[in-house]
CSV table of C-alpha atoms in Angstrom, one decimal:
chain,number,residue,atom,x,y,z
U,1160,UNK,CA,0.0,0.0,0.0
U,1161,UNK,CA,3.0,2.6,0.8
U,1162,UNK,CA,5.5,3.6,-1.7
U,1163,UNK,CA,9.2,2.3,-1.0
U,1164,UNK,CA,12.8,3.2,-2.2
U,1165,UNK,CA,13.8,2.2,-5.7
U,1166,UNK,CA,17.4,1.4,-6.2
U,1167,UNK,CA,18.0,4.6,-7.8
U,1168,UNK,CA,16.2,7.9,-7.2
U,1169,UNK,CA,15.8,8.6,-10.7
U,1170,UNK,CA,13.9,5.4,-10.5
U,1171,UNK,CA,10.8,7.1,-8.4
U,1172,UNK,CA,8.0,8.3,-10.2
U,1173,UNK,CA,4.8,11.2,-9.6
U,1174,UNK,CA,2.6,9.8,-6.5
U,1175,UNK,CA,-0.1,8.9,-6.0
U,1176,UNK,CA,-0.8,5.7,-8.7
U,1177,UNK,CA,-4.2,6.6,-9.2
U,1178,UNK,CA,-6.0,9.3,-11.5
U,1179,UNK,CA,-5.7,12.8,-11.2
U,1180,UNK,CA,-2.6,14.9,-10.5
U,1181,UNK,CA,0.2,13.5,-9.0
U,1182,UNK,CA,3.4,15.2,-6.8
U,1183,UNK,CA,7.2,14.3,-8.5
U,1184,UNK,CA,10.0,13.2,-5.9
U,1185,UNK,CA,12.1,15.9,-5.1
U,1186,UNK,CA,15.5,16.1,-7.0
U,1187,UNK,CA,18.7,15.6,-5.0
U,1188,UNK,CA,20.9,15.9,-8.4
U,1189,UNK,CA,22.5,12.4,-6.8
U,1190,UNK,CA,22.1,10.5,-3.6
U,1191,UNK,CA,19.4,11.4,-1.0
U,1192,UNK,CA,21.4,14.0,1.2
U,1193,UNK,CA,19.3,16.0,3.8
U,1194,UNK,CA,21.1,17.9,6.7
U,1195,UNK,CA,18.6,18.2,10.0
U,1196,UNK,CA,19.2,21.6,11.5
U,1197,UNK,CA,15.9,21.9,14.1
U,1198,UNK,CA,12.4,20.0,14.9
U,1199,UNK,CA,10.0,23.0,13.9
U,1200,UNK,CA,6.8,21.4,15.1
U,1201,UNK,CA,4.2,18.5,15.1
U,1202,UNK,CA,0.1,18.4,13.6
U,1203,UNK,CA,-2.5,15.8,13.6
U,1204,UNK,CA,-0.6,13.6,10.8
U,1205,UNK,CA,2.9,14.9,10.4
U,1206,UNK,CA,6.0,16.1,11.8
U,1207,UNK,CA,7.3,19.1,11.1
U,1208,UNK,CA,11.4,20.0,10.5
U,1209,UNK,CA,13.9,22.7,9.5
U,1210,UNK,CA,16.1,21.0,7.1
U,1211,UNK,CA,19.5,21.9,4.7
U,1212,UNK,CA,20.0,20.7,0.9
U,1213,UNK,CA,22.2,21.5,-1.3
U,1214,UNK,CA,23.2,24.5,0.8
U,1215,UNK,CA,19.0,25.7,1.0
U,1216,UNK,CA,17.1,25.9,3.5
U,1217,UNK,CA,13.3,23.9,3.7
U,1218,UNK,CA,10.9,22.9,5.8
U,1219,UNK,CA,10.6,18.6,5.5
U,1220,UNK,CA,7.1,17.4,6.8
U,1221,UNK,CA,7.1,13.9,7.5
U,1222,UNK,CA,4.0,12.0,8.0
U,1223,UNK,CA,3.2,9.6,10.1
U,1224,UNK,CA,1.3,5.9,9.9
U,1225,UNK,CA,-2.1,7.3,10.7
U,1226,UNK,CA,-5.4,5.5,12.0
U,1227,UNK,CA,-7.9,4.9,9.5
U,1228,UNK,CA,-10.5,7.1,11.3
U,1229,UNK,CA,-7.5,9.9,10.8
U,1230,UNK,CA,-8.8,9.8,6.7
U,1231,UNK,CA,-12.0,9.8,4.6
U,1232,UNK,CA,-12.5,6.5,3.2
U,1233,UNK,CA,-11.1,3.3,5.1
U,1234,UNK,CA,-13.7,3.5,8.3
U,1235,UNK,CA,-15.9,0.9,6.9
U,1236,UNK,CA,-13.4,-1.2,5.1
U,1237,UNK,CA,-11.4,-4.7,6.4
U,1238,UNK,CA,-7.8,-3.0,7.3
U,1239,UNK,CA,-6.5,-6.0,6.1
U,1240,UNK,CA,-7.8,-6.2,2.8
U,1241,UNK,CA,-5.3,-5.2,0.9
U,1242,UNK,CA,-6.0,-4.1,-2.7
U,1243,UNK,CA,-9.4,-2.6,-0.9
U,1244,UNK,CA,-7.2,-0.2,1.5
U,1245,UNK,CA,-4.3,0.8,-1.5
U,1246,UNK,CA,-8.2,2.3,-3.3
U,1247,UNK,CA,-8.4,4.5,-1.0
U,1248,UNK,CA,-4.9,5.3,0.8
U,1249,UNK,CA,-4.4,6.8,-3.5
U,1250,UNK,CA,-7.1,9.4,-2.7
U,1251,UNK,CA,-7.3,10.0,0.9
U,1252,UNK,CA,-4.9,9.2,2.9
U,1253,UNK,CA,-3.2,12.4,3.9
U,1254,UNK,CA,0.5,11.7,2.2
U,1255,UNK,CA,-1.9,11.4,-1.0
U,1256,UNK,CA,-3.8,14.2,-0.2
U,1257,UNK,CA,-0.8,16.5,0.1
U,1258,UNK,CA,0.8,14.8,-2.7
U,1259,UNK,CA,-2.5,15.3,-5.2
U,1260,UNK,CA,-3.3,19.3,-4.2
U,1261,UNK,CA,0.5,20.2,-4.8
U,1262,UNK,CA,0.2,18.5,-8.1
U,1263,UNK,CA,-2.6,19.8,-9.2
U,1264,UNK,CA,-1.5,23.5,-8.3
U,1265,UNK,CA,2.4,22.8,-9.6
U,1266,UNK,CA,0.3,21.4,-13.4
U,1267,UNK,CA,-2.2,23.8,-13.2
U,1268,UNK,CA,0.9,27.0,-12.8
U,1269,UNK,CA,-0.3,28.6,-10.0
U,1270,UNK,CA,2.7,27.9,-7.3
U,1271,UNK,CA,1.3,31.7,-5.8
U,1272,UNK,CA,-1.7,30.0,-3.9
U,1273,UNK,CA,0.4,28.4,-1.5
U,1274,UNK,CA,3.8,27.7,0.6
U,1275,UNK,CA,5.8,26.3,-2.7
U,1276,UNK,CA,6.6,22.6,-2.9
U,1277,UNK,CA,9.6,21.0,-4.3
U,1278,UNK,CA,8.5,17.6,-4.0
U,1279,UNK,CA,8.0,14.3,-2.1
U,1280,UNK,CA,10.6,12.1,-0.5
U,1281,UNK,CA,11.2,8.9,1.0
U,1282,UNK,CA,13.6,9.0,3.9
U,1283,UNK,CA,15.8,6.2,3.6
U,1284,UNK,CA,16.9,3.8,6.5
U,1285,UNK,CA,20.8,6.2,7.2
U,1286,UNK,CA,18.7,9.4,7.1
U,1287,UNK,CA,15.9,8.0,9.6
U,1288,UNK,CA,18.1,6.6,12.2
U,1289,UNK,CA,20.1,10.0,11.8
U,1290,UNK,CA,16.6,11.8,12.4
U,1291,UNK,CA,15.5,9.8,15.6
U,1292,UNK,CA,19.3,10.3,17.3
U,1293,UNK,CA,19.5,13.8,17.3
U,1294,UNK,CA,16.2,14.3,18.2
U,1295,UNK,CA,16.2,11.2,20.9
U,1296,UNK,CA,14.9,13.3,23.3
U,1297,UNK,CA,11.5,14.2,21.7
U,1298,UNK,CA,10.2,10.4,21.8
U,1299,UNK,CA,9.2,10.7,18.2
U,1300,UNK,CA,6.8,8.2,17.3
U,1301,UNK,CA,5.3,8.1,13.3
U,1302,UNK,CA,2.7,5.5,14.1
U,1303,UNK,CA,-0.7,7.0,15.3
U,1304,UNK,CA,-1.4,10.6,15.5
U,1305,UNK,CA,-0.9,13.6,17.4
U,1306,UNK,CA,-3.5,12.3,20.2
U,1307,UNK,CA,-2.6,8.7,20.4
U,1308,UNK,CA,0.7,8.2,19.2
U,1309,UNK,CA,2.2,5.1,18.9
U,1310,UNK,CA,-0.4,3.3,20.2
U,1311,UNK,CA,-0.6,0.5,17.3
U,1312,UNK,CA,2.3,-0.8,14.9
U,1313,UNK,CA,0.6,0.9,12.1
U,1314,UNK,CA,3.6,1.1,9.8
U,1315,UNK,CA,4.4,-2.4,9.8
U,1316,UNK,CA,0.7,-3.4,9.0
U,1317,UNK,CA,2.0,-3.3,5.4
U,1318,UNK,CA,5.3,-4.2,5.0
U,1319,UNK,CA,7.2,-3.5,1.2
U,1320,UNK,CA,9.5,-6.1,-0.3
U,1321,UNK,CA,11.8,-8.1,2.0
U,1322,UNK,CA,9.2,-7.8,4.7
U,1323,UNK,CA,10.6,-4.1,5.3
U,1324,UNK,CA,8.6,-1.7,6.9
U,1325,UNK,CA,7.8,0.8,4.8
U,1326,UNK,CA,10.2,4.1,4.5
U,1327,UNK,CA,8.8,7.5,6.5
U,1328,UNK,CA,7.0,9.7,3.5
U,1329,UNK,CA,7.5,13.5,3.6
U,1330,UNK,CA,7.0,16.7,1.7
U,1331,UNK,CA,10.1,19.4,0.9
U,1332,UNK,CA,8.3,22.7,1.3
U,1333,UNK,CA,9.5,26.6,1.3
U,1334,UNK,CA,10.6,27.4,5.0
U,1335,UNK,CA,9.1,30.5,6.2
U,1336,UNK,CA,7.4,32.3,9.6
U,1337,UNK,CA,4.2,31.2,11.0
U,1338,UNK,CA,2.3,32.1,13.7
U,1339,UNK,CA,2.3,35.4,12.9
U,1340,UNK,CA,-0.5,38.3,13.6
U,1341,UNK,CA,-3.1,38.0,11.1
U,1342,UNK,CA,-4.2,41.5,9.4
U,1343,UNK,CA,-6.7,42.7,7.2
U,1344,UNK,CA,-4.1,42.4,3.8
U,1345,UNK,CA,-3.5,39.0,4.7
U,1346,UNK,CA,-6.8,37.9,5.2
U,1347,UNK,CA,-6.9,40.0,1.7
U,1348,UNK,CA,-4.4,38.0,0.3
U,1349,UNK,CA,-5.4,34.4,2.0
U,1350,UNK,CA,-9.6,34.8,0.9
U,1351,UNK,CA,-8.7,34.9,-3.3
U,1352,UNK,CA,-6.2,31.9,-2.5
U,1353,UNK,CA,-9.0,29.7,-1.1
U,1354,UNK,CA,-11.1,30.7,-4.6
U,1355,UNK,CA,-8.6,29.6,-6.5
U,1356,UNK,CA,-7.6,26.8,-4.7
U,1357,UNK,CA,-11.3,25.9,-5.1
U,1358,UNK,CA,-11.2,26.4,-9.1
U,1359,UNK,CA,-8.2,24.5,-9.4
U,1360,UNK,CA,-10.4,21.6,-8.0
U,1361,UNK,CA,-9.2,21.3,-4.6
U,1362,UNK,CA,-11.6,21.3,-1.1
U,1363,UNK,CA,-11.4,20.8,2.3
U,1364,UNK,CA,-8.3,22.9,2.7
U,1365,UNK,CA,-8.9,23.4,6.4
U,1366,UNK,CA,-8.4,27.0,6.1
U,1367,UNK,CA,-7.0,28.4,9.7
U,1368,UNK,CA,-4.7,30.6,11.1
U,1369,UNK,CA,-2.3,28.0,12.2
U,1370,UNK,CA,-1.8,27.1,8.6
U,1371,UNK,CA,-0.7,29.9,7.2
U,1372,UNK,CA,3.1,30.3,7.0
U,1373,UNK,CA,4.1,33.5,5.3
U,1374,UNK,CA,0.7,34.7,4.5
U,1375,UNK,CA,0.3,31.1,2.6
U,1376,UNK,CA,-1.5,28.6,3.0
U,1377,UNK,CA,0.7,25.5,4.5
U,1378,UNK,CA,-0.9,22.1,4.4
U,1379,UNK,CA,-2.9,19.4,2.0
U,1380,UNK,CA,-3.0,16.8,4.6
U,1381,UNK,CA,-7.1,16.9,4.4
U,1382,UNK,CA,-7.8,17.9,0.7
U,1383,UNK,CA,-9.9,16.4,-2.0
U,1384,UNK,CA,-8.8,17.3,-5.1
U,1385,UNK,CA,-10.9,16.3,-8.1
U,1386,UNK,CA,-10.8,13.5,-9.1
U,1387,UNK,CA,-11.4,12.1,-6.2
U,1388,UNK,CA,-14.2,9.2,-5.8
U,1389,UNK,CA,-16.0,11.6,-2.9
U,1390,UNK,CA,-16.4,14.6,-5.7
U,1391,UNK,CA,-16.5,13.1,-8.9
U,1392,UNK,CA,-18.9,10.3,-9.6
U,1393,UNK,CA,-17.5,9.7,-13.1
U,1394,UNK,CA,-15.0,7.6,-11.4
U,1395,UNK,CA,-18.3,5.0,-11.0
U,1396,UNK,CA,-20.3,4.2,-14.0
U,1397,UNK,CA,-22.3,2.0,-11.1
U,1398,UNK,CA,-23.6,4.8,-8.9
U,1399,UNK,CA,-27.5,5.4,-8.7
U,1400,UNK,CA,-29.0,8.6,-9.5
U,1401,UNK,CA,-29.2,8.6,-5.9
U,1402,UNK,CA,-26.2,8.7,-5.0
U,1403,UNK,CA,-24.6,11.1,-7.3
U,1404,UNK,CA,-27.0,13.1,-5.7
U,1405,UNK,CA,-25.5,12.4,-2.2
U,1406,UNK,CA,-22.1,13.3,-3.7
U,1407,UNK,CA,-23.2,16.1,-5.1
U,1408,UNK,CA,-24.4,17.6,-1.9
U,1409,UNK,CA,-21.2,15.9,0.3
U,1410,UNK,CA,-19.2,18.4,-2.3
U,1411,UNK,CA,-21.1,21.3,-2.2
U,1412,UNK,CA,-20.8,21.2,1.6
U,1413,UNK,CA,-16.8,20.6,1.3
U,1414,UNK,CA,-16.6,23.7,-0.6
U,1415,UNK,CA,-18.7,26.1,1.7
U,1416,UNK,CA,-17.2,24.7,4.6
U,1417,UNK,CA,-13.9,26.2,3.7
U,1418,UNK,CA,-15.5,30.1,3.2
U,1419,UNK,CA,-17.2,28.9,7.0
U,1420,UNK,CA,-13.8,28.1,8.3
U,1421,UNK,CA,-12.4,31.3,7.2
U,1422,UNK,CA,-15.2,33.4,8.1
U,1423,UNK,CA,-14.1,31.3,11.6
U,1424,UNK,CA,-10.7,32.5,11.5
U,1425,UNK,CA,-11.5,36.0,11.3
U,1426,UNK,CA,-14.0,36.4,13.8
U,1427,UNK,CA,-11.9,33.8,16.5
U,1428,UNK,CA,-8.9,36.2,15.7
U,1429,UNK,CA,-11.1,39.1,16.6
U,1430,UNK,CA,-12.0,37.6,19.4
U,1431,UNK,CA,-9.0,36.7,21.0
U,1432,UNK,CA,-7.4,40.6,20.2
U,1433,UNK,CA,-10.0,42.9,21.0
U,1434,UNK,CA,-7.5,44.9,21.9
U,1435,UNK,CA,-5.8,45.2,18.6
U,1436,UNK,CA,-6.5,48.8,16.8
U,1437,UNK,CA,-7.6,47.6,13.4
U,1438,UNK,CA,-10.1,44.9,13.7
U,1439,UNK,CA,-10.2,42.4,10.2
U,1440,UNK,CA,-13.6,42.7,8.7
U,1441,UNK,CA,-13.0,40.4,5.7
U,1442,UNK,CA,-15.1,37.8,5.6
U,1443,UNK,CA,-15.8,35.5,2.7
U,1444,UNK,CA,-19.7,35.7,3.5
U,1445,UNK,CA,-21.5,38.9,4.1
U,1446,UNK,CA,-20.7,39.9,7.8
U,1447,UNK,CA,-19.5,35.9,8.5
U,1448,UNK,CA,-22.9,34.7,8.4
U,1449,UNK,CA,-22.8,32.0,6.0
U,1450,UNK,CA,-24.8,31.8,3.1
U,1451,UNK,CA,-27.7,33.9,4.4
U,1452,UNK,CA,-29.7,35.8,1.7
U,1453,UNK,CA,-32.4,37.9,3.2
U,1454,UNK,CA,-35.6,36.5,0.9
U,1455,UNK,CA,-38.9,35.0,1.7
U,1456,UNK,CA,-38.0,31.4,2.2
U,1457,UNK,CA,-41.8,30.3,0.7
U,1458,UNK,CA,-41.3,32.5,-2.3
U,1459,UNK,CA,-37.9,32.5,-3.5
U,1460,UNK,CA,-36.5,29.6,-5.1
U,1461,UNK,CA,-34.5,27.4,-3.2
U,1462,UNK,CA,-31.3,27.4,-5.3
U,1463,UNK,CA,-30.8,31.7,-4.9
U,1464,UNK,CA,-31.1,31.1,-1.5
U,1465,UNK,CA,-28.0,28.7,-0.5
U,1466,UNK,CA,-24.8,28.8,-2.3
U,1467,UNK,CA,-20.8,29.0,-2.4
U,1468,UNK,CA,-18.9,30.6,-3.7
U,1469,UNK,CA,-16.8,28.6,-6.0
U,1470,UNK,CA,-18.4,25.3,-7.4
U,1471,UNK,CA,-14.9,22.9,-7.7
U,1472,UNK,CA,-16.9,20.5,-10.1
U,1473,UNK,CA,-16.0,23.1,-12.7
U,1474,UNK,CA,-12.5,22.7,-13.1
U,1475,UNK,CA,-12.2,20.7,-16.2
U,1476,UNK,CA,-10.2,17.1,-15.2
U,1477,UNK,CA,-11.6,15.5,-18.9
U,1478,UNK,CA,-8.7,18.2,-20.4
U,1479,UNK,CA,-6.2,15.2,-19.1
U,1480,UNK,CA,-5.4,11.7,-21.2
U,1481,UNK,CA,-6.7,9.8,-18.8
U,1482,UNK,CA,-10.5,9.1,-18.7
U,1483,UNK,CA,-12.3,8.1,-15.6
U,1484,UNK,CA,-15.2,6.3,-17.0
U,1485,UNK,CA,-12.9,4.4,-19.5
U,1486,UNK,CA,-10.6,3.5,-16.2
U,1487,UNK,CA,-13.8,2.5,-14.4
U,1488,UNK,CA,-15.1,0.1,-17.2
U,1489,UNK,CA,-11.1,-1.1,-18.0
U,1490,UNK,CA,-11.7,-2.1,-13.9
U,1491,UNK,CA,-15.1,-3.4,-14.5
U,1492,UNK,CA,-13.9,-5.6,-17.8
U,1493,UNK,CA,-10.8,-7.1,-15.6
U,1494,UNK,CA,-8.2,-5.2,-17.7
U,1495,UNK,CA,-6.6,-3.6,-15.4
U,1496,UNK,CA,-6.0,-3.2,-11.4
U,1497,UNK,CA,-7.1,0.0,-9.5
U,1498,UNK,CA,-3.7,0.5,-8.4
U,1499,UNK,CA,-2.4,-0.5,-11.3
U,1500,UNK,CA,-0.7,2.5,-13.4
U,1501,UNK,CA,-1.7,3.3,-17.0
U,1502,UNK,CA,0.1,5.0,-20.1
U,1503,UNK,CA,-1.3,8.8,-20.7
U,1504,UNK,CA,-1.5,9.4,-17.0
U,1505,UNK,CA,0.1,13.3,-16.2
U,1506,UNK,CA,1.8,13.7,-13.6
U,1507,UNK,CA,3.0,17.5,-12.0
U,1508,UNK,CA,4.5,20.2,-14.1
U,1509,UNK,CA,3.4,18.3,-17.1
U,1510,UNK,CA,0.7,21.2,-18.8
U,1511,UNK,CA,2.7,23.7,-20.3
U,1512,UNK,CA,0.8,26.7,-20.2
U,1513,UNK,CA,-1.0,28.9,-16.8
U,1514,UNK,CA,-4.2,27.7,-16.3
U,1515,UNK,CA,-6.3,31.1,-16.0
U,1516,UNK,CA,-8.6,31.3,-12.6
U,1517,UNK,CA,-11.6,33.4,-12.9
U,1518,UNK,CA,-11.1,36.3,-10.3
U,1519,UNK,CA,-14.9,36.4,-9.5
U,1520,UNK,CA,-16.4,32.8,-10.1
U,1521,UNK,CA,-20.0,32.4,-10.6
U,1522,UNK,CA,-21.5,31.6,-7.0
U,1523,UNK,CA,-22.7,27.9,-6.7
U,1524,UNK,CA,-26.3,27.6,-5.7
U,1525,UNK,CA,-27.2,24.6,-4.3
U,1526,UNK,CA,-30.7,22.9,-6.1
U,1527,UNK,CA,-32.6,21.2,-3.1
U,1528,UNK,CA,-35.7,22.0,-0.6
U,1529,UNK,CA,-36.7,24.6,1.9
U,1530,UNK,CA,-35.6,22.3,5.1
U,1531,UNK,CA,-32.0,21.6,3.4
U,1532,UNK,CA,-31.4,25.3,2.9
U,1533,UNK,CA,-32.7,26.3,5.8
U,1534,UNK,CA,-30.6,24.1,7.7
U,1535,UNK,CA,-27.4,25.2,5.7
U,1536,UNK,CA,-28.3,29.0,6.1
U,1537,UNK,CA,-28.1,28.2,10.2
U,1538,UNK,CA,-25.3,26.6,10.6
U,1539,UNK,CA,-21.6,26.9,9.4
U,1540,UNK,CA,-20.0,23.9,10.4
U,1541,UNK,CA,-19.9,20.7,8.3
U,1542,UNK,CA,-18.8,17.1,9.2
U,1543,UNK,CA,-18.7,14.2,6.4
U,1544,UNK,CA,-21.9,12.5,5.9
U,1545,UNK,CA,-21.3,9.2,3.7
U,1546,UNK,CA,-19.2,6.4,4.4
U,1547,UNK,CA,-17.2,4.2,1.9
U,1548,UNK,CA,-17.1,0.5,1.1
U,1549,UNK,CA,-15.2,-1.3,-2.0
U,1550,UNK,CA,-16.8,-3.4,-4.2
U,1551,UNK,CA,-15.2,-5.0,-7.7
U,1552,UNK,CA,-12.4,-2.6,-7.3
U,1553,UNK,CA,-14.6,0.7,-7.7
U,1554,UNK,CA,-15.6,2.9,-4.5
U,1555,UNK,CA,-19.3,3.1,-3.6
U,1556,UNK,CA,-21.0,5.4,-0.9
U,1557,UNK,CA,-22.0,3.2,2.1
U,1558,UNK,CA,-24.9,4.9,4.0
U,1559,UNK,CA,-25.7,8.2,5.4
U,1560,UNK,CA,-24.9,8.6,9.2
């Protein structure tokens, strides 16, 4: 299920191996050589480090062996099956997820959206046993998460050839400040990022102020990007009207969630420095209210009444070689693996030219009945609603909590 060292580095290739964008190893120009200068800090999935190569300064995340509760997908699924849990770990897991929203923002041009990336690595056995001495004294652990570290032997669950454990997966990223004070022109600068980042195809960023470093947006570890089997039901020629329905909505509340968490982030930061001079009054909905239009709920139709304000279905995946539907029925017809990799598949950095982003989308309103949008014009908080299971190597909703 996890990627491992190839003899060579130049024998690594673009992950994840599944469709959709993909994040290129980072280049060494020879022998994997990474100086560890300081432990920056830890998050739910990842450790966080201040590293030298090649004489530059980065920041090195390294992610750990996380529960399957810590990622959409794998709750309802046998851990031990296998081929079931590889599905899934390709589009959720959060290695994968950072791995898919760098790609698509590195293919699509538009590095400007968030802390720049320079590519994945797998730390190999010297560097890891280098790590954990000279930072002995922190305990670190890479199985679990920041709650309940090391509780299980996650990491060996699924061993790579010669019954290794798999290598430590991380992310080479631009070093810069965080924690610093938020202000109006970064909340300026942060709120068109989040649009973009939403017509390049990618939701769920978990937009808050601990993730911006430099003004930037930081970390992936949660995102869908499209295609991804909770977004885009292309990926399953067998899904009922139904349920393409239910993924329909499931998206449409991952992408106002995001303009709720920011609208979050402005008014908890207001709240916490009611002292400062200049309070931030950016908000991505009017006033931070969510999606709360002031008309007669009996007479005005119910899609003017909820919406957000990007709709991520838009971004246009069938531009790349690779076809979902004729993946899905290659699946179906036993001609090829879901894991398996296929000729024609892009990886990062391989469109050419800028992909323009609108700078004021059309607004996505949501089609459904009064007691749905009233229900989404009073709250502005969102947590997942459908389950996954596996089935004939395709993903399939589950049920509805």
């Amino acid at each position: 299920m996890y990627p491992d060292l190839s003899a060579s580095v130049a024998d690594l290739v673009p992950l994840p191996h599944c469709d959709g964008p993909k994040l290129k190893p980072f280049d060494f120009q020879g022998p994997q050589e990474i100086e560890f200068l300081d432990y920056i800090d830890e998050g739910m999935h990842a450790h966080v480090f201040k590293i030298r190569i090649l004489g530059q300064i980065y920041a090195l995340k390294l992610f750990r062996f996380v529960y399957e509760g810590d990622w959409l997908g794998p709750e309802d699924v046998d851990p031990d099956d296998l081929e079931a849990m590889s599905l899934l770990y390709n589009y959720s897991e959060p290695f994968s997820c950072e791995c898919r929203a760098f790609g698509r923002i590195q293919e699509a041009g538009h590095d400007e959206l968030a802390v720049r990336c320079f590519g994945y690595v797998l730390l190999d056995e010297e560097h890891e046993r280098a790590m954990m001495n000279q930072f002995s004294h922190l305990n670190l652990r890479f199985d679990g998460n920041i709650d309940f570290a090391g509780g299980e032997d996650l990491r060996s669950r699924f061993v790579v050839k010669d019954s290794r454990p798999p290598p430590i997966r991380g992310i080479v990223k631009e070093f810069g400040q965080g924690y610093q004070d938020l202000r109006t022109r970064d909340a300026r600068r942060v709120l068109p990022d989040v649009i973009g980042l939403h017509q390049l195809g990618i939701v769920q960023i978990d937009v808050a102020h601990r993730q911006l470093i430099s003004g930037k947006l930081c970390d992936f570890s949660t995102a869908l990007t499209i295609l991804h089997f909770a977004t885009t039901p292309e990926l399953n020629p067998r899904l009922t009207p139904e349920w393409i329905s239910a993924i329909e909505f499931e998206t449409f509340q991952f992408s106002i969630n995001d303009y709720w968490e920011f609208d979050d982030m402005v008014r908890i930061w207001n709240a916490e420095h009611e002292s400062k001079k200049n309070k931030i009054s950016v908000y991505a909905f009017p006033n931070g209210s969510g999606c709360q239009i002031k008309y007669n709920l009996r007479s005005t139709p119910s899609r003017e009444r909820v919406y957000s304000l990007v709709d991520p279905r838009l971004y246009n995946w069938r531009a790349s070689d690779t076809s979902p539907r004729k993946r899905a029925k290659r699946v179906l017809d036993g001609k090829t693996k879901p894991s398996q990799k296929t000729r024609g598949t892009r990886g990062a950095s391989s469109i050419a030219r800028r992909l323009p982003l609108n700078t004021k989308p059309p607004s996505w309103y949501l089609n459904c009945n009064n007691e749905v949008a009233a229900e989404l014009r009073r709250t502005t908080s969102f947590s997942n609603l459908l389950k996954w299971e596996v089935r004939d190597g395709l993903i399939f909703p589950l049920k509805a909590r």
